Amino acid sequence: MIDLDATPVRPRPAVPRRRVPWWAVPLVLAAVVPAVLELRPPPPLAPVVQLPPGTMRLAGAGDAFYVLRGNGTLAWNVTAYAWSDGTERWRRPLAGPDPDLLVVADAVLVTHQPCDPQHAPSVDRLDPATGDPLWTAPGAPHAVTAGGDLLLAEGPDCGARRRVQRLAAVDPADGRPRWTVRFPDGRLVVAGGDWFAAVDEAGALDTYTMNGGGRIGGGTVTETSLLLAAGGSVIAADQPDPGRPGLLTGLPHGAPRPAWTVPLDGTAAVCGPWLCVTTTDGGTTAALDPGTGRTRWTVRALRQPISGAGYAIDAGPRIVRWSDGKERPLPGWRLLPPVDGSVAAVVQRGGTAGVVDLTLGRLDVLGTLPGAQVRCLAGGPRPTGLGLVCVDADGRTRLWRRAA
């Protein structure tokens, strides 16, 4: 026998397991469950109804959505549908050519000849119950005042380029003008909440109150300037060219004299509460305080942002908080073009559709759709009744809703 003088090996004491405290369980679930749900494909959205072909424009207001159809000649109509089940409420033929449909402050408007140099534009407000015109007024919609009146403009060209010769604030209830201001020489007009500014070709600037249309004051800007209205300031953006640098100037609307001036190397636009300047190389966007010209935050360049009360979404896409520029990327998603009256921005990732609430900055995944969509309108009673009206790549228009 060989004695190896081996002593018995003592078993290692068991290590007590650490138990997760009961109060931590909800926190763990809150972190894990959304990630698991993100991996799980959402259910298909249920088709409610397929609409007739020929959709040119979509718009939404209240418990209905509206479709403008036409073939580019005189055969145009606008049709109202219920969000609840897609039932057709009424259909109204429209005189052509090229009428337009839009929703302004929940008013359903049809404009006629908005850009025709041979005919003065006009606008009809439609009765949402019957489609009959509630009133007709001359001009094309230009802006909405802080008090809810509709600003109608007449003059050559269209949109922001229109040389306004007559500007009227009308009561949206009956279409009656509250006041009218005429500019025989034609002016470019920009509107703030309770004021507007008009500049002529030589750079002479005048500001007016929306409460009665009276003149507040006047000044001058560089004749090559692009005029903007941001916060309580008139912004003159003198774009750079190879011969000279650009300048950005802020003028308080009540006394339009320069309050601040900063160099401008890029393009300027109003975005939410700020004045956004995107560099010439398209690298960054800086948010400037329109009252002081100071930079509040800077982010990677915003591209075609859609603004909301507290947030914006751009074509990245990503959600940006207006207060501090904090970003939330949405990898794999694409932003669909905005539609008048949509209650949220619509995004799509593959076949999955979602909406972004621009008040809360939240993405809500709705479900899957068969194929890519060209544009979508979100609306209906929230949250359970939210639906999408989408035009797909083949031109089909359908109403979709979450499956029951």
Short mmCIF file of C-alpha atoms in Angstrom, two decimals:
data_model
loop_
_atom_site.label_atom_id
_atom_site.label_comp_id
_atom_site.label_asym_id
_atom_site.label_seq_id
_atom_site.Cartn_x
_atom_site.Cartn_y
_atom_site.Cartn_z
CA MET A 1 0.00 0.00 0.00
CA ILE A 2 1.29 3.42 -0.88
CA ASP A 3 0.32 6.28 1.44
CA LEU A 4 0.21 9.56 -0.44
CA ASP A 5 -0.55 11.45 2.77
CA ALA A 6 -3.49 13.09 1.02
CA THR A 7 -5.89 14.99 3.21
CA PRO A 8 -9.59 14.94 2.34
CA VAL A 9 -10.74 17.86 0.24
CA ARG A 10 -13.32 19.96 2.02
CA PRO A 11 -16.30 21.05 -0.05
CA ARG A 12 -16.44 24.77 -0.82
CA PRO A 13 -19.17 26.55 1.03
CA ALA A 14 -22.17 27.45 -1.09
CA VAL A 15 -22.31 31.06 -2.16
CA PRO A 16 -25.69 32.49 -1.27
CA ARG A 17 -27.65 33.77 -4.25
CA ARG A 18 -28.49 37.43 -4.37
CA ARG A 19 -32.17 37.96 -4.82
CA VAL A 20 -33.46 40.83 -6.91
CA PRO A 21 -35.54 43.10 -4.67
CA TRP A 22 -39.22 43.13 -5.47
CA TRP A 23 -39.20 46.83 -6.27
CA ALA A 24 -36.65 46.33 -9.09
CA VAL A 25 -38.81 43.91 -11.07
CA PRO A 26 -40.99 46.59 -12.73
CA LEU A 27 -37.84 48.51 -13.70
CA VAL A 28 -36.31 45.45 -15.34
CA LEU A 29 -39.53 44.68 -17.20
CA ALA A 30 -39.82 48.29 -18.36
CA ALA A 31 -36.36 48.05 -19.91
CA VAL A 32 -36.72 44.58 -21.45
CA VAL A 33 -40.31 44.43 -22.70
CA PRO A 34 -40.06 47.34 -25.20
CA ALA A 35 -36.93 45.77 -26.71
CA VAL A 36 -38.70 42.42 -27.07
CA LEU A 37 -41.75 44.08 -28.59
CA GLU A 38 -39.49 45.99 -31.02
CA LEU A 39 -38.14 42.66 -32.31
CA ARG A 40 -41.60 41.16 -32.69
CA PRO A 41 -43.21 42.20 -36.01
CA PRO A 42 -46.43 44.17 -35.48
CA PRO A 43 -49.70 42.74 -36.82
CA PRO A 44 -50.95 43.86 -40.25
CA LEU A 45 -53.16 46.92 -40.42
CA ALA A 46 -56.69 46.03 -41.47
CA PRO A 47 -57.95 47.51 -44.78
CA VAL A 48 -61.22 49.34 -44.20
CA VAL A 49 -62.03 50.49 -47.73
CA GLN A 50 -60.35 51.11 -51.08
CA LEU A 51 -61.23 54.46 -52.63
CA PRO A 52 -61.71 55.33 -56.32
CA PRO A 53 -58.55 56.12 -58.34
CA GLY A 54 -57.26 59.55 -59.29
CA THR A 55 -56.23 60.97 -55.89
CA MET A 56 -54.38 64.27 -56.31
CA ARG A 57 -54.53 65.65 -52.76
CA LEU A 58 -55.48 64.45 -49.28
CA ALA A 59 -56.55 66.59 -46.33
CA GLY A 60 -58.08 65.90 -42.94
CA ALA A 61 -60.21 67.85 -40.48
CA GLY A 62 -62.17 66.62 -37.46
CA ASP A 63 -64.01 63.35 -38.02
CA ALA A 64 -63.64 63.39 -41.82
CA PHE A 65 -60.98 63.30 -44.49
CA TYR A 66 -61.14 64.79 -47.97
CA VAL A 67 -59.83 63.64 -51.34
CA LEU A 68 -59.26 65.89 -54.36
CA ARG A 69 -59.42 64.00 -57.66
CA GLY A 70 -58.83 65.21 -61.19
CA ASN A 71 -57.27 64.51 -64.54
CA GLY A 72 -55.72 67.92 -65.20
CA THR A 73 -58.59 69.30 -67.30
CA LEU A 74 -62.09 70.25 -66.09
CA ALA A 75 -63.01 66.95 -64.43
CA TRP A 76 -62.30 67.65 -60.77
CA ASN A 77 -64.15 66.80 -57.59
CA VAL A 78 -63.64 66.79 -53.84
CA THR A 79 -65.13 63.95 -51.77
CA ALA A 80 -65.60 63.71 -48.00
CA TYR A 81 -65.26 60.40 -46.14
CA ALA A 82 -65.86 59.40 -42.52
CA TRP A 83 -62.78 58.37 -40.57
CA SER A 84 -64.79 55.72 -38.74
CA ASP A 85 -65.54 53.43 -41.69
CA GLY A 86 -64.62 55.26 -44.91
CA THR A 87 -68.25 55.95 -45.82
CA GLU A 88 -68.64 58.60 -48.52
CA ARG A 89 -70.47 61.59 -47.04
CA TRP A 90 -70.68 63.82 -50.11
CA ARG A 91 -69.02 64.53 -53.44
CA ARG A 92 -68.80 67.94 -55.07
CA PRO A 93 -67.65 68.72 -58.65
CA LEU A 94 -65.14 71.54 -58.97
CA ALA A 95 -64.40 73.97 -61.76
CA GLY A 96 -60.95 73.55 -63.27
CA PRO A 97 -58.27 73.84 -64.23
CA ASP A 98 -56.06 73.02 -61.26
CA PRO A 99 -58.12 73.74 -58.16
CA ASP A 100 -56.39 73.03 -54.86
CA LEU A 101 -57.57 71.58 -51.55
CA LEU A 102 -56.25 72.53 -48.14
CA VAL A 103 -57.21 72.64 -44.49
CA VAL A 104 -56.45 75.84 -42.57
CA ALA A 105 -57.35 75.95 -38.87
CA ASP A 106 -59.84 73.08 -39.43
CA ALA A 107 -61.57 74.97 -42.27
CA VAL A 108 -61.86 72.98 -45.51
CA LEU A 109 -60.92 75.29 -48.38
CA VAL A 110 -60.82 74.92 -52.16
CA THR A 111 -58.80 77.49 -54.07
CA HIS A 112 -59.31 78.33 -57.74
CA GLN A 113 -56.59 79.65 -60.09
CA PRO A 114 -54.13 80.12 -57.18
CA CYS A 115 -51.21 80.67 -59.59
CA ASP A 116 -52.92 81.65 -62.87
CA PRO A 117 -51.58 85.04 -64.10
CA GLN A 118 -54.66 85.52 -66.30
CA HIS A 119 -57.27 85.11 -63.55
CA ALA A 120 -57.56 86.42 -60.03
CA PRO A 121 -57.55 83.66 -57.39
CA SER A 122 -60.57 82.87 -55.24
CA VAL A 123 -61.32 80.54 -52.35
CA ASP A 124 -64.43 78.60 -51.27
CA ARG A 125 -65.00 77.38 -47.73
CA LEU A 126 -66.99 74.12 -47.88
CA ASP A 127 -69.66 72.98 -45.44
CA PRO A 128 -68.22 69.80 -43.87
CA ALA A 129 -71.73 68.30 -43.64
CA THR A 130 -72.86 68.84 -47.26
CA GLY A 131 -69.93 70.10 -49.36
CA ASP A 132 -71.84 73.26 -50.29
CA PRO A 133 -69.84 76.52 -50.30
CA LEU A 134 -70.37 78.45 -47.09
CA TRP A 135 -68.77 81.49 -48.69
CA THR A 136 -66.55 82.58 -51.58
CA ALA A 137 -63.92 85.32 -51.35
CA PRO A 138 -61.24 86.75 -53.67
CA GLY A 139 -57.63 85.86 -53.00
CA ALA A 140 -55.52 82.84 -52.10
CA PRO A 141 -54.82 81.70 -48.50
CA HIS A 142 -51.59 83.27 -47.26
CA ALA A 143 -51.55 82.78 -43.47
CA VAL A 144 -53.70 82.53 -40.34
CA THR A 145 -53.69 85.34 -37.78
CA ALA A 146 -53.25 84.79 -34.03
CA GLY A 147 -56.99 85.43 -33.66
CA GLY A 148 -57.87 82.73 -36.20
CA ASP A 149 -58.74 84.97 -39.15
CA LEU A 150 -57.71 83.89 -42.63
CA LEU A 151 -55.29 86.11 -44.52
CA LEU A 152 -56.09 86.17 -48.27
CA ALA A 153 -53.67 87.61 -50.83
CA GLU A 154 -54.07 88.74 -54.43
CA GLY A 155 -51.25 89.44 -56.84
CA PRO A 156 -48.98 87.85 -59.47
CA ASP A 157 -47.05 84.60 -58.95
CA CYS A 158 -48.03 82.36 -56.04
CA GLY A 159 -47.01 81.13 -52.61
CA ALA A 160 -44.13 82.91 -50.86
CA ARG A 161 -43.10 84.53 -54.18
CA ARG A 162 -46.46 86.26 -54.66
CA ARG A 163 -46.20 90.02 -55.13
CA VAL A 164 -49.18 90.94 -52.98
CA GLN A 165 -51.31 93.81 -54.28
CA ARG A 166 -54.29 93.27 -51.99
CA LEU A 167 -54.28 91.65 -48.56
CA ALA A 168 -57.45 90.99 -46.57
CA ALA A 169 -58.16 89.37 -43.22
CA VAL A 170 -61.48 87.52 -43.42
CA ASP A 171 -63.67 85.94 -40.76
CA PRO A 172 -63.48 82.16 -41.41
CA ALA A 173 -67.10 81.75 -40.27
CA ASP A 174 -68.67 83.91 -43.00
CA GLY A 175 -65.82 85.10 -45.26
CA ARG A 176 -66.44 88.78 -44.55
CA PRO A 177 -63.31 90.97 -44.64
CA ARG A 178 -62.34 92.54 -41.33
CA TRP A 179 -59.81 94.82 -43.02
CA THR A 180 -58.04 95.27 -46.35
CA VAL A 181 -54.61 96.72 -47.20
CA ARG A 182 -53.59 97.50 -50.79
CA PHE A 183 -50.08 97.63 -52.25
CA PRO A 184 -50.37 98.93 -55.84
CA ASP A 185 -46.64 98.39 -56.46
CA GLY A 186 -46.77 94.79 -55.20
CA ARG A 187 -45.04 93.69 -51.99
CA LEU A 188 -43.59 90.51 -50.57
CA VAL A 189 -45.52 89.81 -47.36
CA VAL A 190 -44.52 87.68 -44.36
CA ALA A 191 -46.85 87.07 -41.43
CA GLY A 192 -46.13 86.77 -37.73
CA GLY A 193 -48.78 85.75 -35.22
CA ASP A 194 -50.37 89.17 -34.70
CA TRP A 195 -48.42 91.29 -37.20
CA PHE A 196 -47.16 91.19 -40.75
CA ALA A 197 -44.40 92.86 -42.75
CA ALA A 198 -44.33 94.00 -46.37
CA VAL A 199 -41.23 94.91 -48.40
CA ASP A 200 -40.96 96.41 -51.88
CA GLU A 201 -38.33 95.72 -54.56
CA ALA A 202 -36.09 98.53 -53.28
CA GLY A 203 -36.02 97.13 -49.72
CA ALA A 204 -38.47 99.59 -48.11
CA LEU A 205 -40.06 97.74 -45.19
CA ASP A 206 -43.33 98.42 -43.37
CA THR A 207 -44.94 96.46 -40.53
CA TYR A 208 -48.65 96.26 -39.75
CA THR A 209 -50.87 94.94 -36.99
CA MET A 210 -53.23 92.05 -37.68
CA ASN A 211 -55.76 93.83 -35.47
CA GLY A 212 -57.16 96.23 -38.06
CA GLY A 213 -54.31 96.25 -40.57
CA GLY A 214 -52.85 99.53 -39.32
CA ARG A 215 -49.23 100.43 -40.00
CA ILE A 216 -46.88 100.03 -37.00
CA GLY A 217 -43.61 101.35 -38.38
CA GLY A 218 -41.10 101.24 -41.20
CA GLY A 219 -37.46 100.76 -42.09
CA THR A 220 -35.20 99.43 -44.82
CA VAL A 221 -33.46 96.16 -45.60
CA THR A 222 -31.00 95.15 -48.29
CA GLU A 223 -32.95 94.82 -51.51
CA THR A 224 -31.55 91.32 -52.10
CA SER A 225 -32.80 90.05 -48.73
CA LEU A 226 -35.13 87.17 -48.15
CA LEU A 227 -37.71 88.28 -45.57
CA LEU A 228 -38.81 85.98 -42.72
CA ALA A 229 -41.04 86.35 -39.65
CA ALA A 230 -39.74 84.57 -36.54
CA GLY A 231 -40.96 85.19 -33.01
CA GLY A 232 -41.52 88.92 -32.71
CA SER A 233 -38.85 89.83 -35.24
CA VAL A 234 -38.60 90.55 -38.93
CA ILE A 235 -35.58 88.67 -40.24
CA ALA A 236 -33.70 89.93 -43.29
CA ALA A 237 -31.54 87.15 -44.73
CA ASP A 238 -29.11 88.63 -47.25
CA GLN A 239 -27.84 85.44 -48.87
CA PRO A 240 -24.10 85.18 -49.65
CA ASP A 241 -22.80 85.11 -53.19
CA PRO A 242 -19.26 84.86 -54.64
CA GLY A 243 -18.88 88.63 -54.49
CA ARG A 244 -19.81 89.28 -50.86
CA PRO A 245 -20.57 87.58 -47.56
CA GLY A 246 -24.10 87.10 -46.33
CA LEU A 247 -25.73 88.88 -43.39
CA LEU A 248 -28.59 87.95 -41.12
CA THR A 249 -30.36 90.87 -39.46
CA GLY A 250 -33.11 90.90 -36.84
CA LEU A 251 -35.53 93.83 -36.59
CA PRO A 252 -38.21 94.02 -33.86
CA HIS A 253 -41.51 94.20 -35.71
CA GLY A 254 -42.82 97.10 -33.58
CA ALA A 255 -39.84 99.30 -34.44
CA PRO A 256 -38.12 97.75 -37.45
CA ARG A 257 -34.58 98.95 -36.90
CA PRO A 258 -31.68 96.47 -36.78
CA ALA A 259 -31.36 94.95 -33.30
CA TRP A 260 -28.67 92.44 -34.20
CA THR A 261 -26.63 91.31 -37.18
CA VAL A 262 -24.58 88.16 -37.62
CA PRO A 263 -22.69 86.71 -40.61
CA LEU A 264 -24.68 84.31 -42.77
CA ASP A 265 -22.85 81.44 -44.43
CA GLY A 266 -25.71 79.26 -45.62
CA THR A 267 -29.50 79.40 -45.75
CA ALA A 268 -31.98 80.63 -43.15
CA ALA A 269 -35.50 79.39 -42.43
CA VAL A 270 -38.03 79.59 -39.63
CA CYS A 271 -38.21 76.33 -37.68
CA GLY A 272 -40.47 75.99 -34.65
CA PRO A 273 -39.66 78.84 -32.21
CA TRP A 274 -36.22 79.41 -33.74
CA LEU A 275 -34.46 80.75 -36.76
CA CYS A 276 -32.50 77.86 -38.27
CA VAL A 277 -29.33 78.48 -40.26
CA THR A 278 -27.92 75.57 -42.27
CA THR A 279 -24.32 75.90 -43.45
CA THR A 280 -23.54 76.11 -47.14
CA ASP A 281 -21.89 72.69 -47.09
CA GLY A 282 -25.02 71.19 -45.50
CA GLY A 283 -23.08 70.00 -42.46
CA THR A 284 -24.86 71.60 -39.52
CA THR A 285 -27.97 73.55 -38.56
CA ALA A 286 -27.80 76.16 -35.81
CA ALA A 287 -30.93 77.32 -33.96
CA LEU A 288 -30.78 81.07 -33.34
CA ASP A 289 -32.92 83.08 -30.95
CA PRO A 290 -34.81 85.44 -33.31
CA GLY A 291 -34.85 88.16 -30.65
CA THR A 292 -31.08 88.26 -30.06
CA GLY A 293 -29.40 86.33 -32.89
CA ARG A 294 -27.62 84.11 -30.36
CA THR A 295 -27.11 80.44 -31.13
CA ARG A 296 -29.05 78.21 -28.75
CA TRP A 297 -27.94 74.81 -30.06
CA THR A 298 -26.39 73.16 -33.11
CA VAL A 299 -27.12 69.75 -34.66
CA ARG A 300 -26.26 67.81 -37.78
CA ALA A 301 -28.08 69.57 -40.63
CA LEU A 302 -31.87 69.33 -40.51
CA ARG A 303 -33.41 68.21 -43.80
CA GLN A 304 -37.01 69.15 -44.62
CA PRO A 305 -38.15 69.25 -40.96
CA ILE A 306 -41.83 68.95 -40.04
CA SER A 307 -42.51 71.14 -37.00
CA GLY A 308 -44.74 70.38 -34.03
CA ALA A 309 -45.49 72.01 -30.71
CA GLY A 310 -42.50 70.60 -28.86
CA TYR A 311 -40.61 68.52 -31.40
CA ALA A 312 -39.74 68.24 -35.07
CA ILE A 313 -38.93 65.30 -37.30
CA ASP A 314 -36.65 65.56 -40.30
CA ALA A 315 -35.91 63.41 -43.31
CA GLY A 316 -33.08 61.57 -41.47
CA PRO A 317 -35.34 60.63 -39.94
CA ARG A 318 -34.82 61.72 -36.37
CA ILE A 319 -36.88 63.45 -33.72
CA VAL A 320 -35.45 66.76 -32.45
CA ARG A 321 -36.62 68.50 -29.28
CA TRP A 322 -37.04 72.20 -29.97
CA SER A 323 -36.10 73.35 -26.47
CA ASP A 324 -32.51 72.07 -26.51
CA GLY A 325 -31.85 70.25 -29.81
CA LYS A 326 -31.73 66.81 -28.18
CA GLU A 327 -32.03 64.14 -30.90
CA ARG A 328 -33.58 60.69 -31.13
CA PRO A 329 -32.56 58.85 -34.33
CA LEU A 330 -35.06 56.52 -36.01
CA PRO A 331 -32.76 54.10 -37.86
CA GLY A 332 -34.33 52.30 -40.80
CA TRP A 333 -37.44 54.50 -40.91
CA ARG A 334 -38.27 56.98 -43.70
CA LEU A 335 -40.41 60.09 -43.35
CA LEU A 336 -43.39 60.43 -45.71
CA PRO A 337 -44.31 63.88 -47.09
CA PRO A 338 -46.54 65.98 -44.80
CA VAL A 339 -50.29 66.19 -45.52
CA ASP A 340 -52.67 69.01 -44.45
CA GLY A 341 -54.66 68.11 -41.35
CA SER A 342 -52.60 65.05 -40.38
CA VAL A 343 -52.58 64.63 -36.59
CA ALA A 344 -49.04 63.19 -36.67
CA ALA A 345 -46.05 62.70 -38.97
CA VAL A 346 -46.16 59.33 -40.74
CA VAL A 347 -43.07 57.12 -41.07
CA GLN A 348 -42.45 53.72 -42.65
CA ARG A 349 -39.77 51.07 -42.14
CA GLY A 350 -40.01 48.31 -44.71
CA GLY A 351 -43.68 47.39 -44.58
CA THR A 352 -44.19 48.74 -41.05
CA ALA A 353 -46.05 52.03 -40.59
CA GLY A 354 -45.91 54.34 -37.60
CA VAL A 355 -46.75 57.87 -36.53
CA VAL A 356 -44.71 60.41 -34.58
CA ASP A 357 -46.52 62.65 -32.10
CA LEU A 358 -44.72 66.00 -32.40
CA THR A 359 -46.16 67.27 -29.11
CA LEU A 360 -44.70 64.42 -27.04
CA GLY A 361 -41.89 63.34 -29.39
CA ARG A 362 -43.12 59.75 -29.35
CA LEU A 363 -43.12 57.07 -32.06
CA ASP A 364 -46.22 54.84 -32.17
CA VAL A 365 -45.87 51.71 -34.33
CA LEU A 366 -49.27 51.00 -35.90
CA GLY A 367 -48.77 47.82 -37.96
CA THR A 368 -47.70 46.57 -41.36
CA LEU A 369 -48.85 47.62 -44.82
CA PRO A 370 -48.43 45.78 -48.14
CA GLY A 371 -45.66 47.70 -49.88
CA ALA A 372 -44.28 51.22 -49.87
CA GLN A 373 -46.60 54.21 -49.49
CA VAL A 374 -46.13 57.53 -51.31
CA ARG A 375 -47.98 59.66 -48.76
CA CYS A 376 -50.28 59.05 -45.80
CA LEU A 377 -52.74 61.09 -43.75
CA ALA A 378 -53.19 60.19 -40.06
CA GLY A 379 -56.44 61.02 -38.31
CA GLY A 380 -59.60 59.82 -36.62
CA PRO A 381 -60.46 59.60 -32.92
CA ARG A 382 -57.42 58.89 -30.78
CA PRO A 383 -55.90 56.74 -29.51
CA THR A 384 -57.75 53.53 -30.49
CA GLY A 385 -59.51 54.92 -33.55
CA LEU A 386 -56.38 56.33 -35.22
CA GLY A 387 -56.32 55.43 -38.92
CA LEU A 388 -54.23 56.03 -42.02
CA VAL A 389 -55.34 57.03 -45.51
CA CYS A 390 -52.45 56.11 -47.80
CA VAL A 391 -51.66 56.39 -51.48
CA ASP A 392 -49.32 53.55 -52.46
CA ALA A 393 -46.73 53.32 -55.24
CA ASP A 394 -49.38 51.96 -57.65
CA GLY A 395 -51.70 54.94 -57.04
CA ARG A 396 -54.23 53.04 -54.93
CA THR A 397 -55.82 54.94 -52.03
CA ARG A 398 -56.99 52.96 -49.01
CA LEU A 399 -58.13 53.56 -45.45
CA TRP A 400 -56.31 51.39 -42.89
CA ARG A 401 -56.88 50.80 -39.20
CA ARG A 402 -55.37 48.71 -36.44
CA ALA A 403 -56.77 45.19 -36.46
CA ALA A 404 -59.35 44.61 -33.71
#
